[in-house]
Short mmCIF file of C-alpha atoms in Angstrom, two decimals:
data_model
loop_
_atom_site.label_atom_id
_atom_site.label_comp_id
_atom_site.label_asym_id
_atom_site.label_seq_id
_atom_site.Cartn_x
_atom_site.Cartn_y
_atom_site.Cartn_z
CA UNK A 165 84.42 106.17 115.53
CA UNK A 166 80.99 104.15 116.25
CA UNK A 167 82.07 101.31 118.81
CA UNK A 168 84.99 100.87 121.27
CA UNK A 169 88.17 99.13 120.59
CA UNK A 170 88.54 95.44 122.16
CA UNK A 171 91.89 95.35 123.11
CA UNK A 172 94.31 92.73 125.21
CA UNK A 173 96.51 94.20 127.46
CA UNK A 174 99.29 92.89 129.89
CA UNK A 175 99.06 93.18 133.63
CA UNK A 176 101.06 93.49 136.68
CA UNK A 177 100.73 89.59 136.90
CA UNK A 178 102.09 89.01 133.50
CA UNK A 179 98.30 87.39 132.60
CA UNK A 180 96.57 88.96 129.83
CA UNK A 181 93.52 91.01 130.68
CA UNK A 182 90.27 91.94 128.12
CA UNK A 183 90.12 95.65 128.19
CA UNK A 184 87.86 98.16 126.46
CA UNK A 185 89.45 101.21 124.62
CA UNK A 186 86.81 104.48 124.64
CA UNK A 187 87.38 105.49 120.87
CA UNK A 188 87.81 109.55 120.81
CA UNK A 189 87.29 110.95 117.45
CA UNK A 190 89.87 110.79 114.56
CA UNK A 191 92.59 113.71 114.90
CA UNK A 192 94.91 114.90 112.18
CA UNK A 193 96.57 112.11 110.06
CA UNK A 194 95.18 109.18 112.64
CA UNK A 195 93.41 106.19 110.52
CA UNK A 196 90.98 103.19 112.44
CA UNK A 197 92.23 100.58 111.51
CA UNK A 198 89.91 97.62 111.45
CA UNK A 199 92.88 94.12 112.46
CA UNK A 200 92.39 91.22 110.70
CA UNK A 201 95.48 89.53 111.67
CA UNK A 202 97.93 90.53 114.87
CA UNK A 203 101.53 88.65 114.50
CA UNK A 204 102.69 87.45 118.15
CA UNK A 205 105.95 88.52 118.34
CA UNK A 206 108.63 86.60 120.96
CA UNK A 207 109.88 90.73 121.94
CA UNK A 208 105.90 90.68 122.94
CA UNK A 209 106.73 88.10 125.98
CA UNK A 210 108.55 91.08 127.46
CA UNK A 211 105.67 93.32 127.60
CA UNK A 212 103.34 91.23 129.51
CA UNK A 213 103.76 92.92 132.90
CA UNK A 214 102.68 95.97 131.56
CA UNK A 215 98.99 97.59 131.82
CA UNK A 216 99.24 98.22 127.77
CA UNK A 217 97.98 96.87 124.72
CA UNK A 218 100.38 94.20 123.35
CA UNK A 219 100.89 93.25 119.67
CA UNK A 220 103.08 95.17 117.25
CA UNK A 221 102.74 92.91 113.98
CA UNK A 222 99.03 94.44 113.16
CA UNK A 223 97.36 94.10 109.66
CA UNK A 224 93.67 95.24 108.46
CA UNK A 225 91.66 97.44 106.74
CA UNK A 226 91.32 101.04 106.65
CA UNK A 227 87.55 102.15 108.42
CA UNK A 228 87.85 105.42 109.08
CA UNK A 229 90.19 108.47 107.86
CA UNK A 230 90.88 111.58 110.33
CA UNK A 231 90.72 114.95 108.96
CA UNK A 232 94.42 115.54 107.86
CA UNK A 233 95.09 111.98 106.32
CA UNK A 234 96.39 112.59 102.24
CA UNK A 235 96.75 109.08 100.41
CA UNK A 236 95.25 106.45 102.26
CA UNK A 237 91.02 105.45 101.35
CA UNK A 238 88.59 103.59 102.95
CA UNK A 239 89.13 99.72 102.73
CA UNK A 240 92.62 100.29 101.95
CA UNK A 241 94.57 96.86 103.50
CA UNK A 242 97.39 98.46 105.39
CA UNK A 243 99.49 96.89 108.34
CA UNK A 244 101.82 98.65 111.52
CA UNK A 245 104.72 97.43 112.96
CA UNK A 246 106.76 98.89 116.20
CA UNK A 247 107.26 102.45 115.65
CA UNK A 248 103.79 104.71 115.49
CA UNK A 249 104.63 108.25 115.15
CA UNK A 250 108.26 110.54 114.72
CA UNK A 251 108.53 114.31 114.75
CA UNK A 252 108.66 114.50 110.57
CA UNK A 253 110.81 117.03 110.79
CA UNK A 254 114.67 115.92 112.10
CA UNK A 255 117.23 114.96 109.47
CA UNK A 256 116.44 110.98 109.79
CA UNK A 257 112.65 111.70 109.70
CA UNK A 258 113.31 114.04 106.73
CA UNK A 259 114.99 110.78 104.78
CA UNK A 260 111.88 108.69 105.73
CA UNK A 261 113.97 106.98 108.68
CA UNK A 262 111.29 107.93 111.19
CA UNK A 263 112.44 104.59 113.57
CA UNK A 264 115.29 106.97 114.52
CA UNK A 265 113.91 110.15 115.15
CA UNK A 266 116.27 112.10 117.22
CA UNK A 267 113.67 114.31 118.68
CA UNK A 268 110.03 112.51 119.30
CA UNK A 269 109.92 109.12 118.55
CA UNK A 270 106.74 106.83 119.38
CA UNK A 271 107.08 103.47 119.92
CA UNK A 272 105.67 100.12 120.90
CA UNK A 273 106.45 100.35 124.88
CA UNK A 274 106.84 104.03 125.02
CA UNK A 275 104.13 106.00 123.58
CA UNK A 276 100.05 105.08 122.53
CA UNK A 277 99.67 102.57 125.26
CA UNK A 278 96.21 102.18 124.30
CA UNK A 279 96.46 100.96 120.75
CA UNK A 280 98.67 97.78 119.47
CA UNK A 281 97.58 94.93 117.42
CA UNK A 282 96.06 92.40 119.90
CA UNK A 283 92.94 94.41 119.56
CA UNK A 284 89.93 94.63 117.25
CA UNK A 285 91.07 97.49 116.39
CA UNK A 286 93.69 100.30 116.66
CA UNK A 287 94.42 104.17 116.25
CA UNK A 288 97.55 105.07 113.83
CA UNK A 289 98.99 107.82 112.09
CA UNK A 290 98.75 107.30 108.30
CA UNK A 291 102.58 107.45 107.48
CA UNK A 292 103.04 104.37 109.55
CA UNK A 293 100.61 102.67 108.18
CA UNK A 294 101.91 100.54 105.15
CA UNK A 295 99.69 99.03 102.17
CA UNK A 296 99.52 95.64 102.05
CA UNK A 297 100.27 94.75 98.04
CA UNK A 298 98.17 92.89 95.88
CA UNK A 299 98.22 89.12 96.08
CA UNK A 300 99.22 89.02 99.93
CA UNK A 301 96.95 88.10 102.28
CA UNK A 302 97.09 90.24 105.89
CA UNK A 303 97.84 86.86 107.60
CA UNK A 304 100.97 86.85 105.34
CA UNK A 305 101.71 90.44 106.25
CA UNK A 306 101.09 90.90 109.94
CA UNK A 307 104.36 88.77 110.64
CA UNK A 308 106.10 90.32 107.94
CA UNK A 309 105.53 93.70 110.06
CA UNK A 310 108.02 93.39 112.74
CA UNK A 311 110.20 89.73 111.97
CA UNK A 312 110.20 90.60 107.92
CA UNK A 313 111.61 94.04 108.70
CA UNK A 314 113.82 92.71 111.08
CA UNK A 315 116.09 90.27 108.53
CA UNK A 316 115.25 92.54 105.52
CA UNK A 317 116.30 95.95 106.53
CA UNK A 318 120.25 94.50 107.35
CA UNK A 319 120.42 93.29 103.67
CA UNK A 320 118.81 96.28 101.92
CA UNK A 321 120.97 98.90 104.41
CA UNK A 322 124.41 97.36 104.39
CA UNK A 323 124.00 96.45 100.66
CA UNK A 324 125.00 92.79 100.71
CA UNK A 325 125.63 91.73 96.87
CA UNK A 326 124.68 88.53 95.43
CA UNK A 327 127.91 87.47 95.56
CA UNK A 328 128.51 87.67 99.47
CA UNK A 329 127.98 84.50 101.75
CA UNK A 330 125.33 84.83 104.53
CA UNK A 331 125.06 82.99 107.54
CA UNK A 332 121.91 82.33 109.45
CA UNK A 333 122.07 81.44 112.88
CA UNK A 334 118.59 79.99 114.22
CA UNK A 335 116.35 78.72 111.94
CA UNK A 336 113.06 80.18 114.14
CA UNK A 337 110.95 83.21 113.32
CA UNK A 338 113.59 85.66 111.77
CA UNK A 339 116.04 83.01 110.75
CA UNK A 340 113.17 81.47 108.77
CA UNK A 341 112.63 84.54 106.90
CA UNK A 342 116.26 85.53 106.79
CA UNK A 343 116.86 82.35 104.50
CA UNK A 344 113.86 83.43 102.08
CA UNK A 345 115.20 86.75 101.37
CA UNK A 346 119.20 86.58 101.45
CA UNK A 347 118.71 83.39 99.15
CA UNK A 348 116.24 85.09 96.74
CA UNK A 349 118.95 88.43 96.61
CA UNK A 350 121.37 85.51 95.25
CA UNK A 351 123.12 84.74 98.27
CA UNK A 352 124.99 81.57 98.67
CA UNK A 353 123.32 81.09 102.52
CA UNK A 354 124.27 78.54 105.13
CA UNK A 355 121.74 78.11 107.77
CA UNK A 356 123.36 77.07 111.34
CA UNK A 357 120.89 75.38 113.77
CA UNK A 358 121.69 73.07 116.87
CA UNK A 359 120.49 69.87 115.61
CA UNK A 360 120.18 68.27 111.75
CA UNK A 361 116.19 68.42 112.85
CA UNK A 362 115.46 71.66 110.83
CA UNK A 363 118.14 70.60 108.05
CA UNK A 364 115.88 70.10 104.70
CA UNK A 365 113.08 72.60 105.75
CA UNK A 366 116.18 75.22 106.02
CA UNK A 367 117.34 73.80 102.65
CA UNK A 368 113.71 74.30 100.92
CA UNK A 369 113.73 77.56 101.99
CA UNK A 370 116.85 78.14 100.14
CA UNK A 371 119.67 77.39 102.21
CA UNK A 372 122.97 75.91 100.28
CA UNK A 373 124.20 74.94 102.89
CA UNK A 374 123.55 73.28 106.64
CA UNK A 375 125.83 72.96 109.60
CA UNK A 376 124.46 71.81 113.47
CA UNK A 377 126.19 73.20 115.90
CA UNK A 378 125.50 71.22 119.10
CA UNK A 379 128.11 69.58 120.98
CA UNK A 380 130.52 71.18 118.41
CA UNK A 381 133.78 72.55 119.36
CA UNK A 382 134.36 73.43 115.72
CA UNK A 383 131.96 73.23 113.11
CA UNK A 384 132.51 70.97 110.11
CA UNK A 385 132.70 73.88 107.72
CA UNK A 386 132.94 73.71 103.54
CA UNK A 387 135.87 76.46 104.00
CA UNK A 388 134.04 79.43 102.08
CA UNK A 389 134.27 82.23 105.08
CA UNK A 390 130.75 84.08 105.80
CA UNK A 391 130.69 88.11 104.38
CA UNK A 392 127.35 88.95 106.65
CA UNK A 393 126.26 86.96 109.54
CA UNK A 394 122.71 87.40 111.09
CA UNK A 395 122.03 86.24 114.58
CA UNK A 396 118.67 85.43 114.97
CA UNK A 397 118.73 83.33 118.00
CA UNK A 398 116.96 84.42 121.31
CA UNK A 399 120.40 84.04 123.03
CA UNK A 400 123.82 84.93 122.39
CA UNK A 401 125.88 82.12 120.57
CA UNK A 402 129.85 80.96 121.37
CA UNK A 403 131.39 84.19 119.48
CA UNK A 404 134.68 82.16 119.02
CA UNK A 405 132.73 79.18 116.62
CA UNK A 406 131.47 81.99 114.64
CA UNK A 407 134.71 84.82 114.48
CA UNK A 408 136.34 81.87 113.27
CA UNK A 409 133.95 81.35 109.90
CA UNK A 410 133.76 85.05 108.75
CA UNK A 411 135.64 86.33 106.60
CA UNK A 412 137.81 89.41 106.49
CA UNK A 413 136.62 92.56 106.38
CA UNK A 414 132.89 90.69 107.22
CA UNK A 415 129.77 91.82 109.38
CA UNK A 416 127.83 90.46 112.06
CA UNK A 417 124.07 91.62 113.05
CA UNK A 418 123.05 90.66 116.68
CA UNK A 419 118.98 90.87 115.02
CA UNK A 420 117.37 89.50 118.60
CA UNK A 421 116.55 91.32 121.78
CA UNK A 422 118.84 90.56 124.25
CA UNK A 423 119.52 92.25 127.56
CA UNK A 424 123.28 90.60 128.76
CA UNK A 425 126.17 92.58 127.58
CA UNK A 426 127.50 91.94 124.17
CA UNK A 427 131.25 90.43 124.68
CA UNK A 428 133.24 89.38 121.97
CA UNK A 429 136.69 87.74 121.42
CA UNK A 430 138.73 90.82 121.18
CA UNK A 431 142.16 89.29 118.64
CA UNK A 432 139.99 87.07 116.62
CA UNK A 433 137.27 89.66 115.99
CA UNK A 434 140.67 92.89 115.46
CA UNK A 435 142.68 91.28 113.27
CA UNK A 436 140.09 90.20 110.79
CA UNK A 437 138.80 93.60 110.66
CA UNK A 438 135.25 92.52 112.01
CA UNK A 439 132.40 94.88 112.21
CA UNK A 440 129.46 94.45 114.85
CA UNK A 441 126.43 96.49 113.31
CA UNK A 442 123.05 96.98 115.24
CA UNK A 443 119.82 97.24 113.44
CA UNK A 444 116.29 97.97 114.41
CA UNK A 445 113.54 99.46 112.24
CA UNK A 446 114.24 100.55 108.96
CA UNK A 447 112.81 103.45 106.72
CA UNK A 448 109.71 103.75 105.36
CA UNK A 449 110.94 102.88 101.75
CA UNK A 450 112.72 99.95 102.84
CA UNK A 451 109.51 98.84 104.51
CA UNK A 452 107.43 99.26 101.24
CA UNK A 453 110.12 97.49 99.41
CA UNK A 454 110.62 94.64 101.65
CA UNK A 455 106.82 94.27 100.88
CA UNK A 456 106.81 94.12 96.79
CA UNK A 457 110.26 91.80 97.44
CA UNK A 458 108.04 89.11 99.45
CA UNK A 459 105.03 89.66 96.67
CA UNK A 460 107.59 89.22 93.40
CA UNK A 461 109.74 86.50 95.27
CA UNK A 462 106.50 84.63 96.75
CA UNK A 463 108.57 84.92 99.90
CA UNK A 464 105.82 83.62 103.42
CA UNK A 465 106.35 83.15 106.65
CA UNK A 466 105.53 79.74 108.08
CA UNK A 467 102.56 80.49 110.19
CA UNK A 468 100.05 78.62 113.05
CA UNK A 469 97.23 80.63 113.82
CA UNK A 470 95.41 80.93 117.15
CA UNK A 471 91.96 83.08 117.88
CA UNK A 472 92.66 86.68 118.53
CA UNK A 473 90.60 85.41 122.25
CA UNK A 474 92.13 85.30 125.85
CA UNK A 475 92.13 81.86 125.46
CA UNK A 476 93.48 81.89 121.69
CA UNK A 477 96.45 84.40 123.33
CA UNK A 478 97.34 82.03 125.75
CA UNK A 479 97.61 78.67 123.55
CA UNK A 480 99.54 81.13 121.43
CA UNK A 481 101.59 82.36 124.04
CA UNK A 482 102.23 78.64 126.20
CA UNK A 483 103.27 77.24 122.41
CA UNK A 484 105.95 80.11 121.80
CA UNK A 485 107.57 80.21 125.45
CA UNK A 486 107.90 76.44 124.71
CA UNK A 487 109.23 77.07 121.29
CA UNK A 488 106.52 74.70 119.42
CA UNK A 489 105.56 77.36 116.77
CA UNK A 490 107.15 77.24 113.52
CA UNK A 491 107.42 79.63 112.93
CA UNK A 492 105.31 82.46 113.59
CA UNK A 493 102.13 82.53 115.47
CA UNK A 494 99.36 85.08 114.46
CA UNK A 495 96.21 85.93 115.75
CA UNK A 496 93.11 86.15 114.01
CA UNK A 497 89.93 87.91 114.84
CA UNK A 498 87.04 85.77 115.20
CA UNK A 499 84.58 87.45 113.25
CA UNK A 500 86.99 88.25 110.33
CA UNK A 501 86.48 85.87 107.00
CA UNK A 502 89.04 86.17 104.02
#
């Protein structure tokens, strides 16, 4: 590698700092990747107090292979998300399901400190790295890394049919998403929000249906009971409104991070025979095929862009903790033109 990495990095004081990354040469299946576009993830906010690189929504080019990298070339378009390395070898690793490796799993947060996506560039091993298809731009893909993934890999996992009802609860930088994709699968989707402000964007995005919550002790409801429900908001909502729409035998997916304890109604949510699934990071073939999905479907995220700067991270950063981005905020480095 020629030149240091430029890299942003929280701080004890929760302000982000300008650091510069010595760049060792390439080892094994590691890849420089050169970012064009760094997604700003709302999980992100939680990483600020830490003396690490921050970003985990990275897209790019290729600039440099190490010595044991196989498929990827030179000016290749690739982008990362929040897992960076797995041991390859246990039995979820061996299915491509590397973001639960029960022996060595690296993370955003836990291993690589150094490298992330608000940087110029960063260090990755190749199998993490995913191609960015044809006829998306990186600036498309970067959010697509982390939030995409997010809504996607529920669907594709716990194989939700066209003929299932979804519900979307928060209509912000999953829910957005979550919308695009249930409703292109053929899903007959109604989009909860609190107020009727984000009513006919939810509907152009291909929502059938619309229901605000606020101020609602029970929601004015068509009567067709919800098969999958994804939670999207940053916070918990009233469990009771929502046991009360799904349907036997139905699903719910807490998708945000959220430290409280997860409490539910315990009759409603038993006799309806309820499941509560988690779901994180999904395999590396899901990843790949939530990518040609968003290509074939023309499925975007709604996007604002800020410099990849100090100054750009902190307009970004101010506009999200205020929730004034719709929906996603990415970064882009100054010197990049596409």
């Amino acid at each position: 590698m020629s030149a240091d990495i430029i890299a942003f990095k929280g701080s004890t004081t929760g302000k982000i700092v300008q650091s510069v990354i010595p760049s060792p040469p390439l080892k094994g299946a590691q890849v420089l990747v050169e970012i064009h576009h760094s997604g700003f993830c709302g999980t992100d906010l939680h990483y600020l107090h830490r003396d690490m690189v921050i970003g985990h929504e990275g897209a790019g080019i290729v600039k440099e292979l190490g010595p044991g990298t196989r498929y990827l070339k030179i000016g290749d378009r690739v982008g990362f998300g929040w897992y960076h390395d797995s041991c390859g070898r246990c039995e979820d690793c061996l299915v491509g399901d590397g973001a639960h490796c029960r022996v060595d799993l690296h993370s955003f947060g836990t291993h690589e400190l150094d490298q992330g996506g608000f940087a110029t560039h960063a260090v990755w091993k190749e199998d993490f790295l995913y191609p960015i298809p044809d006829g998306m731009s990186t600036e498309i893909a970067a959010p697509l890394m982390c939030a995409g993934m997010t809504v996607f890999t529920p669907l594709i996992r716990y194989a939700v049919k066209p003929t299932d009802r979804v519900g979307v609860v928060g209509i912000g930088a999953l829910g957005h998403l979550a919308i695009q994709f249930a409703s292109k699968m053929g899903c007959d989707v109604v989009a909860f929000s609190g107020t009727k402000s984000k009513k006919e964007e939810a509907l152009a995005l291909g929502a059938r249906s619309f229901v605000a919550t606020k101020g609602q002790d029970e929601m004015n409801f068509d009567g067709k009971l919800i098969n999958h429900l994804l939670v999207t908001t940053s916070a918990f909502p009233d469990w009771k409104q929502y046991l009360a729409l799904m349907a036997p035998f139905g699903t719910i997916y807490p998708l945000t991070v959220q430290f409280d304890m997860l409490s539910v109604p315990h009759i409603p949510f038993l006799v309806k025979d309820l499941s509560i699934r988690g779901s994180t990071g999904g395999s590396r073939l899901i990843f790949q095929r939530m990518l040609e999905f968003s290509v074939f479907h023309n499925i975007k995220p709604m996007i604002e862009k800020f410099p990849l700067s100090l100054n750009g991270i902190e307009e970004a950063r101010v506009k999200i903790q205020r929730g004034e981005v719709r929906y996603k905020a990415v970064l882009e480095q100054i010197n990049y033109v596409g």
